[in-house]
Amino acid sequence: MTRRPLRPPPYRARPQVPVGALQAALGAEHAAVWAYGLVGAFVPDALSRRLDEAMTAHQARRDATQRILIDAGAAPVPPEPGYLTPEPVTDAASALRLAITAETDAAAAWRSVVERSPADADLRGTGLEALTDAAVRATRWRATAGATPLTVPFPGAP
Amino acid sequence: MLTAGTALLLTGPAALTGCSSSTLAPSRPDPLESPARRAEADAALAQAVGQTQAQANPALAASARALAADRMAHATALRAELRRARPGPPSTSTVPPPAGPAPAAPAPSAARTALAQAARAAQDEAAGLVVTLPGYRAALLASIAACCATHAALLS
């Protein structure tokens, strides 16, 4: 009888894990964590709880994505030392726009994970959940900012 | 888009992987038929609420009109994918069902609840399909589910 080493169960048999899409999603989560750190310096205290929730959600998503990549045998991309914002963040309004941008970027990255994951893979569910959470947060920040429209018909779509 | 200082967070356009429904027997309904019909029905419902609540509750009417617009966009995209997968006459009418006689201006709270329930049900149906469908369709349904979740959040 052949001796086999003990191994952890593979991530649902690792059916063609879309490493590139996951790395992009991890990159978007790194960027979102960075962005919320900046946003927090400019928005009123009344929003701090929602900011904390968003930050915590992105940190958890970042950590889970790193684990998926490691399980797939890939080295997770590290955060960038800095990020360029689409516009200077100088007040609450521009900070909220940055939060919306971060969520929009995350939604796009996770939609791509859904698209590139094989059917019946756990990753489909993970991607859908992350896409949905980002879309809902983006809509709530738009409502806070008084931006219109509040919703988009296809969150994450290119 | 947030861009990294040194490297862009670019992903190429997602590959179109769902280019065939060849595994489906022609007689079976396409799994997108149901969400397409639901999107049309939701759009009609939301449009009716947008009209009946225009005076009594303008804010709810605006939410309803936004839902109607997004659900109509969903119906259009789903119908387009249905036609692409199976060219030829559709198995069912592509004309949205008539809104029917507008309900006699229900109380705003009841109308809001009805819209929220419709959005949540549409989210659940689309989410259930995300797991099994080919990549392109899964991504389409994922975006639809996420959109319905945003409306449900605003309405609840």
PDB file of C-alpha atoms in Angstrom, chain B:
ATOM      1  CA  MET B   1     -11.230  53.788 -10.627  1.00  0.00           C
ATOM      2  CA  LEU B   2      -8.652  53.548  -7.900  1.00  0.00           C
ATOM      3  CA  THR B   3      -5.293  52.999  -9.443  1.00  0.00           C
ATOM      4  CA  ALA B   4      -2.321  51.639  -7.627  1.00  0.00           C
ATOM      5  CA  GLY B   5       0.732  53.827  -7.497  1.00  0.00           C
ATOM      6  CA  THR B   6       2.880  51.403  -9.364  1.00  0.00           C
ATOM      7  CA  ALA B   7       0.564  48.936 -10.988  1.00  0.00           C
ATOM      8  CA  LEU B   8      -2.889  49.350 -12.362  1.00  0.00           C
ATOM      9  CA  LEU B   9      -5.595  47.146 -10.917  1.00  0.00           C
ATOM     10  CA  LEU B  10      -6.650  46.229 -14.365  1.00  0.00           C
ATOM     11  CA  THR B  11      -8.357  43.083 -15.329  1.00  0.00           C
ATOM     12  CA  GLY B  12      -8.925  42.452 -18.947  1.00  0.00           C
ATOM     13  CA  PRO B  13     -12.479  42.285 -20.146  1.00  0.00           C
ATOM     14  CA  ALA B  14     -13.879  39.124 -18.722  1.00  0.00           C
ATOM     15  CA  ALA B  15     -13.816  36.322 -21.176  1.00  0.00           C
ATOM     16  CA  LEU B  16     -17.140  35.349 -22.649  1.00  0.00           C
ATOM     17  CA  THR B  17     -17.333  31.785 -21.526  1.00  0.00           C
ATOM     18  CA  GLY B  18     -21.057  31.221 -21.710  1.00  0.00           C
ATOM     19  CA  CYS B  19     -21.405  30.928 -25.412  1.00  0.00           C
ATOM     20  CA  SER B  20     -23.525  27.877 -25.658  1.00  0.00           C
ATOM     21  CA  SER B  21     -26.615  26.297 -24.237  1.00  0.00           C
ATOM     22  CA  SER B  22     -26.050  23.234 -26.312  1.00  0.00           C
ATOM     23  CA  THR B  23     -26.465  20.937 -23.343  1.00  0.00           C
ATOM     24  CA  LEU B  24     -30.099  21.942 -23.110  1.00  0.00           C
ATOM     25  CA  ALA B  25     -32.636  19.983 -25.045  1.00  0.00           C
ATOM     26  CA  PRO B  26     -34.494  22.391 -27.305  1.00  0.00           C
ATOM     27  CA  SER B  27     -37.797  21.458 -25.736  1.00  0.00           C
ATOM     28  CA  ARG B  28     -36.734  22.423 -22.247  1.00  0.00           C
ATOM     29  CA  PRO B  29     -37.316  26.011 -21.262  1.00  0.00           C
ATOM     30  CA  ASP B  30     -34.184  28.080 -21.101  1.00  0.00           C
ATOM     31  CA  PRO B  31     -33.329  28.725 -17.425  1.00  0.00           C
ATOM     32  CA  LEU B  32     -33.318  32.446 -18.210  1.00  0.00           C
ATOM     33  CA  GLU B  33     -37.016  32.413 -19.181  1.00  0.00           C
ATOM     34  CA  SER B  34     -38.174  32.593 -15.597  1.00  0.00           C
ATOM     35  CA  PRO B  35     -35.963  35.501 -14.510  1.00  0.00           C
ATOM     36  CA  ALA B  36     -36.853  37.314 -17.743  1.00  0.00           C
ATOM     37  CA  ARG B  37     -40.572  37.016 -17.050  1.00  0.00           C
ATOM     38  CA  ARG B  38     -40.048  37.995 -13.431  1.00  0.00           C
ATOM     39  CA  ALA B  39     -38.104  41.087 -14.473  1.00  0.00           C
ATOM     40  CA  GLU B  40     -40.935  42.124 -16.787  1.00  0.00           C
ATOM     41  CA  ALA B  41     -43.562  41.564 -14.098  1.00  0.00           C
ATOM     42  CA  ASP B  42     -41.508  43.487 -11.531  1.00  0.00           C
ATOM     43  CA  ALA B  43     -41.046  46.368 -13.949  1.00  0.00           C
ATOM     44  CA  ALA B  44     -44.817  46.508 -14.523  1.00  0.00           C
ATOM     45  CA  LEU B  45     -45.547  46.369 -10.794  1.00  0.00           C
ATOM     46  CA  ALA B  46     -42.989  49.044  -9.979  1.00  0.00           C
ATOM     47  CA  GLN B  47     -44.248  51.262 -12.782  1.00  0.00           C
ATOM     48  CA  ALA B  48     -47.798  50.982 -11.430  1.00  0.00           C
ATOM     49  CA  VAL B  49     -46.642  51.888  -7.934  1.00  0.00           C
ATOM     50  CA  GLY B  50     -44.702  54.808  -9.368  1.00  0.00           C
ATOM     51  CA  GLN B  51     -47.925  56.127 -10.875  1.00  0.00           C
ATOM     52  CA  THR B  52     -50.322  55.452  -8.019  1.00  0.00           C
ATOM     53  CA  GLN B  53     -47.976  56.861  -5.382  1.00  0.00           C
ATOM     54  CA  ALA B  54     -46.888  59.924  -7.321  1.00  0.00           C
ATOM     55  CA  GLN B  55     -49.111  62.196  -5.237  1.00  0.00           C
ATOM     56  CA  ALA B  56     -49.369  60.381  -1.932  1.00  0.00           C
ATOM     57  CA  ASN B  57     -45.712  59.501  -1.531  1.00  0.00           C
ATOM     58  CA  PRO B  58     -43.348  61.066  -4.071  1.00  0.00           C
ATOM     59  CA  ALA B  59     -40.273  59.501  -2.471  1.00  0.00           C
ATOM     60  CA  LEU B  60     -41.718  56.010  -2.759  1.00  0.00           C
ATOM     61  CA  ALA B  61     -42.825  56.787  -6.305  1.00  0.00           C
ATOM     62  CA  ALA B  62     -39.248  57.739  -7.185  1.00  0.00           C
ATOM     63  CA  SER B  63     -37.911  54.513  -5.689  1.00  0.00           C
ATOM     64  CA  ALA B  64     -40.516  52.578  -7.646  1.00  0.00           C
ATOM     65  CA  ARG B  65     -39.605  54.289 -10.915  1.00  0.00           C
ATOM     66  CA  ALA B  66     -35.918  53.509 -10.327  1.00  0.00           C
ATOM     67  CA  LEU B  67     -36.777  49.874  -9.674  1.00  0.00           C
ATOM     68  CA  ALA B  68     -38.941  49.782 -12.796  1.00  0.00           C
ATOM     69  CA  ALA B  69     -36.094  51.148 -14.922  1.00  0.00           C
ATOM     70  CA  ASP B  70     -33.531  48.692 -13.580  1.00  0.00           C
ATOM     71  CA  ARG B  71     -35.863  45.718 -13.877  1.00  0.00           C
ATOM     72  CA  MET B  72     -36.705  46.687 -17.445  1.00  0.00           C
ATOM     73  CA  ALA B  73     -32.968  46.800 -18.205  1.00  0.00           C
ATOM     74  CA  HIS B  74     -32.694  43.311 -16.718  1.00  0.00           C
ATOM     75  CA  ALA B  75     -35.546  42.056 -18.874  1.00  0.00           C
ATOM     76  CA  THR B  76     -33.951  43.514 -21.984  1.00  0.00           C
ATOM     77  CA  ALA B  77     -30.570  41.925 -21.258  1.00  0.00           C
ATOM     78  CA  LEU B  78     -32.098  38.557 -20.419  1.00  0.00           C
ATOM     79  CA  ARG B  79     -34.260  38.583 -23.554  1.00  0.00           C
ATOM     80  CA  ALA B  80     -31.196  39.432 -25.635  1.00  0.00           C
ATOM     81  CA  GLU B  81     -29.306  36.487 -24.164  1.00  0.00           C
ATOM     82  CA  LEU B  82     -32.304  34.204 -24.720  1.00  0.00           C
ATOM     83  CA  ARG B  83     -32.460  35.233 -28.381  1.00  0.00           C
ATOM     84  CA  ARG B  84     -28.710  34.780 -28.780  1.00  0.00           C
ATOM     85  CA  ALA B  85     -28.828  31.277 -27.337  1.00  0.00           C
ATOM     86  CA  ARG B  86     -31.818  30.231 -29.403  1.00  0.00           C
ATOM     87  CA  PRO B  87     -32.353  32.289 -32.500  1.00  0.00           C
ATOM     88  CA  GLY B  88     -35.830  32.111 -33.914  1.00  0.00           C
ATOM     89  CA  PRO B  89     -39.261  32.799 -32.568  1.00  0.00           C
ATOM     90  CA  PRO B  90     -39.307  32.924 -28.794  1.00  0.00           C
ATOM     91  CA  SER B  91     -41.260  30.325 -26.931  1.00  0.00           C
ATOM     92  CA  THR B  92     -43.200  32.998 -25.164  1.00  0.00           C
ATOM     93  CA  SER B  93     -44.175  36.517 -25.989  1.00  0.00           C
ATOM     94  CA  THR B  94     -41.393  39.038 -25.678  1.00  0.00           C
ATOM     95  CA  VAL B  95     -43.944  41.730 -24.994  1.00  0.00           C
ATOM     96  CA  PRO B  96     -44.036  42.564 -21.329  1.00  0.00           C
ATOM     97  CA  PRO B  97     -47.304  41.554 -19.745  1.00  0.00           C
ATOM     98  CA  PRO B  98     -49.680  44.455 -19.319  1.00  0.00           C
ATOM     99  CA  ALA B  99     -49.549  46.022 -15.946  1.00  0.00           C
ATOM    100  CA  GLY B 100     -53.192  45.179 -15.534  1.00  0.00           C
ATOM    101  CA  PRO B 101     -55.652  47.449 -13.842  1.00  0.00           C
ATOM    102  CA  ALA B 102     -53.645  49.568 -11.487  1.00  0.00           C
ATOM    103  CA  PRO B 103     -54.566  48.617  -7.961  1.00  0.00           C
ATOM    104  CA  ALA B 104     -56.641  51.344  -6.379  1.00  0.00           C
ATOM    105  CA  ALA B 105     -53.702  53.178  -4.839  1.00  0.00           C
ATOM    106  CA  PRO B 106     -52.810  50.901  -1.938  1.00  0.00           C
ATOM    107  CA  ALA B 107     -51.422  52.394   1.207  1.00  0.00           C
ATOM    108  CA  PRO B 108     -47.805  53.473   0.687  1.00  0.00           C
ATOM    109  CA  SER B 109     -46.610  51.038   3.328  1.00  0.00           C
ATOM    110  CA  ALA B 110     -48.275  48.123   1.534  1.00  0.00           C
ATOM    111  CA  ALA B 111     -46.882  49.231  -1.815  1.00  0.00           C
ATOM    112  CA  ARG B 112     -43.397  49.598  -0.340  1.00  0.00           C
ATOM    113  CA  THR B 113     -43.614  46.142   1.185  1.00  0.00           C
ATOM    114  CA  ALA B 114     -44.744  44.639  -2.112  1.00  0.00           C
ATOM    115  CA  LEU B 115     -41.815  46.200  -3.971  1.00  0.00           C
ATOM    116  CA  ALA B 116     -39.302  45.118  -1.351  1.00  0.00           C
ATOM    117  CA  GLN B 117     -40.624  41.576  -1.452  1.00  0.00           C
ATOM    118  CA  ALA B 118     -40.453  41.528  -5.237  1.00  0.00           C
ATOM    119  CA  ALA B 119     -36.863  42.789  -5.183  1.00  0.00           C
ATOM    120  CA  ARG B 120     -35.864  40.212  -2.580  1.00  0.00           C
ATOM    121  CA  ALA B 121     -37.539  37.374  -4.483  1.00  0.00           C
ATOM    122  CA  ALA B 122     -35.822  38.448  -7.701  1.00  0.00           C
ATOM    123  CA  GLN B 123     -32.482  38.576  -5.887  1.00  0.00           C
ATOM    124  CA  ASP B 124     -33.011  35.052  -4.554  1.00  0.00           C
ATOM    125  CA  GLU B 125     -33.998  33.626  -7.925  1.00  0.00           C
ATOM    126  CA  ALA B 126     -31.052  35.193  -9.740  1.00  0.00           C
ATOM    127  CA  ALA B 127     -28.620  34.194  -6.998  1.00  0.00           C
ATOM    128  CA  GLY B 128     -29.792  30.596  -7.232  1.00  0.00           C
ATOM    129  CA  LEU B 129     -28.947  30.521 -10.919  1.00  0.00           C
ATOM    130  CA  VAL B 130     -25.474  32.034 -10.484  1.00  0.00           C
ATOM    131  CA  VAL B 131     -24.009  28.780  -9.212  1.00  0.00           C
ATOM    132  CA  THR B 132     -24.924  26.564 -12.141  1.00  0.00           C
ATOM    133  CA  LEU B 133     -24.962  28.658 -15.306  1.00  0.00           C
ATOM    134  CA  PRO B 134     -22.024  29.171 -17.680  1.00  0.00           C
ATOM    135  CA  GLY B 135     -19.691  32.067 -16.902  1.00  0.00           C
ATOM    136  CA  TYR B 136     -21.221  34.849 -18.961  1.00  0.00           C
ATOM    137  CA  ARG B 137     -24.737  34.064 -17.802  1.00  0.00           C
ATOM    138  CA  ALA B 138     -23.598  33.616 -14.207  1.00  0.00           C
ATOM    139  CA  ALA B 139     -22.048  37.083 -14.262  1.00  0.00           C
ATOM    140  CA  LEU B 140     -25.216  38.600 -15.755  1.00  0.00           C
ATOM    141  CA  LEU B 141     -27.395  36.975 -13.094  1.00  0.00           C
ATOM    142  CA  ALA B 142     -24.914  37.982 -10.376  1.00  0.00           C
ATOM    143  CA  SER B 143     -25.215  41.626 -11.389  1.00  0.00           C
ATOM    144  CA  ILE B 144     -29.009  41.331 -11.490  1.00  0.00           C
ATOM    145  CA  ALA B 145     -29.057  39.738  -8.029  1.00  0.00           C
ATOM    146  CA  ALA B 146     -26.793  42.492  -6.684  1.00  0.00           C
ATOM    147  CA  CYS B 147     -28.971  45.206  -8.230  1.00  0.00           C
ATOM    148  CA  CYS B 148     -32.116  43.712  -6.719  1.00  0.00           C
ATOM    149  CA  ALA B 149     -30.337  43.609  -3.352  1.00  0.00           C
ATOM    150  CA  THR B 150     -29.644  47.348  -3.585  1.00  0.00           C
ATOM    151  CA  HIS B 151     -33.328  48.056  -4.225  1.00  0.00           C
ATOM    152  CA  ALA B 152     -34.413  45.758  -1.411  1.00  0.00           C
ATOM    153  CA  ALA B 153     -32.026  47.594   0.911  1.00  0.00           C
ATOM    154  CA  LEU B 154     -33.438  50.966  -0.082  1.00  0.00           C
ATOM    155  CA  LEU B 155     -37.045  49.813   0.262  1.00  0.00           C
ATOM    156  CA  SER B 156     -36.749  48.022   3.584  1.00  0.00           C
TER     157      SER B 156
END
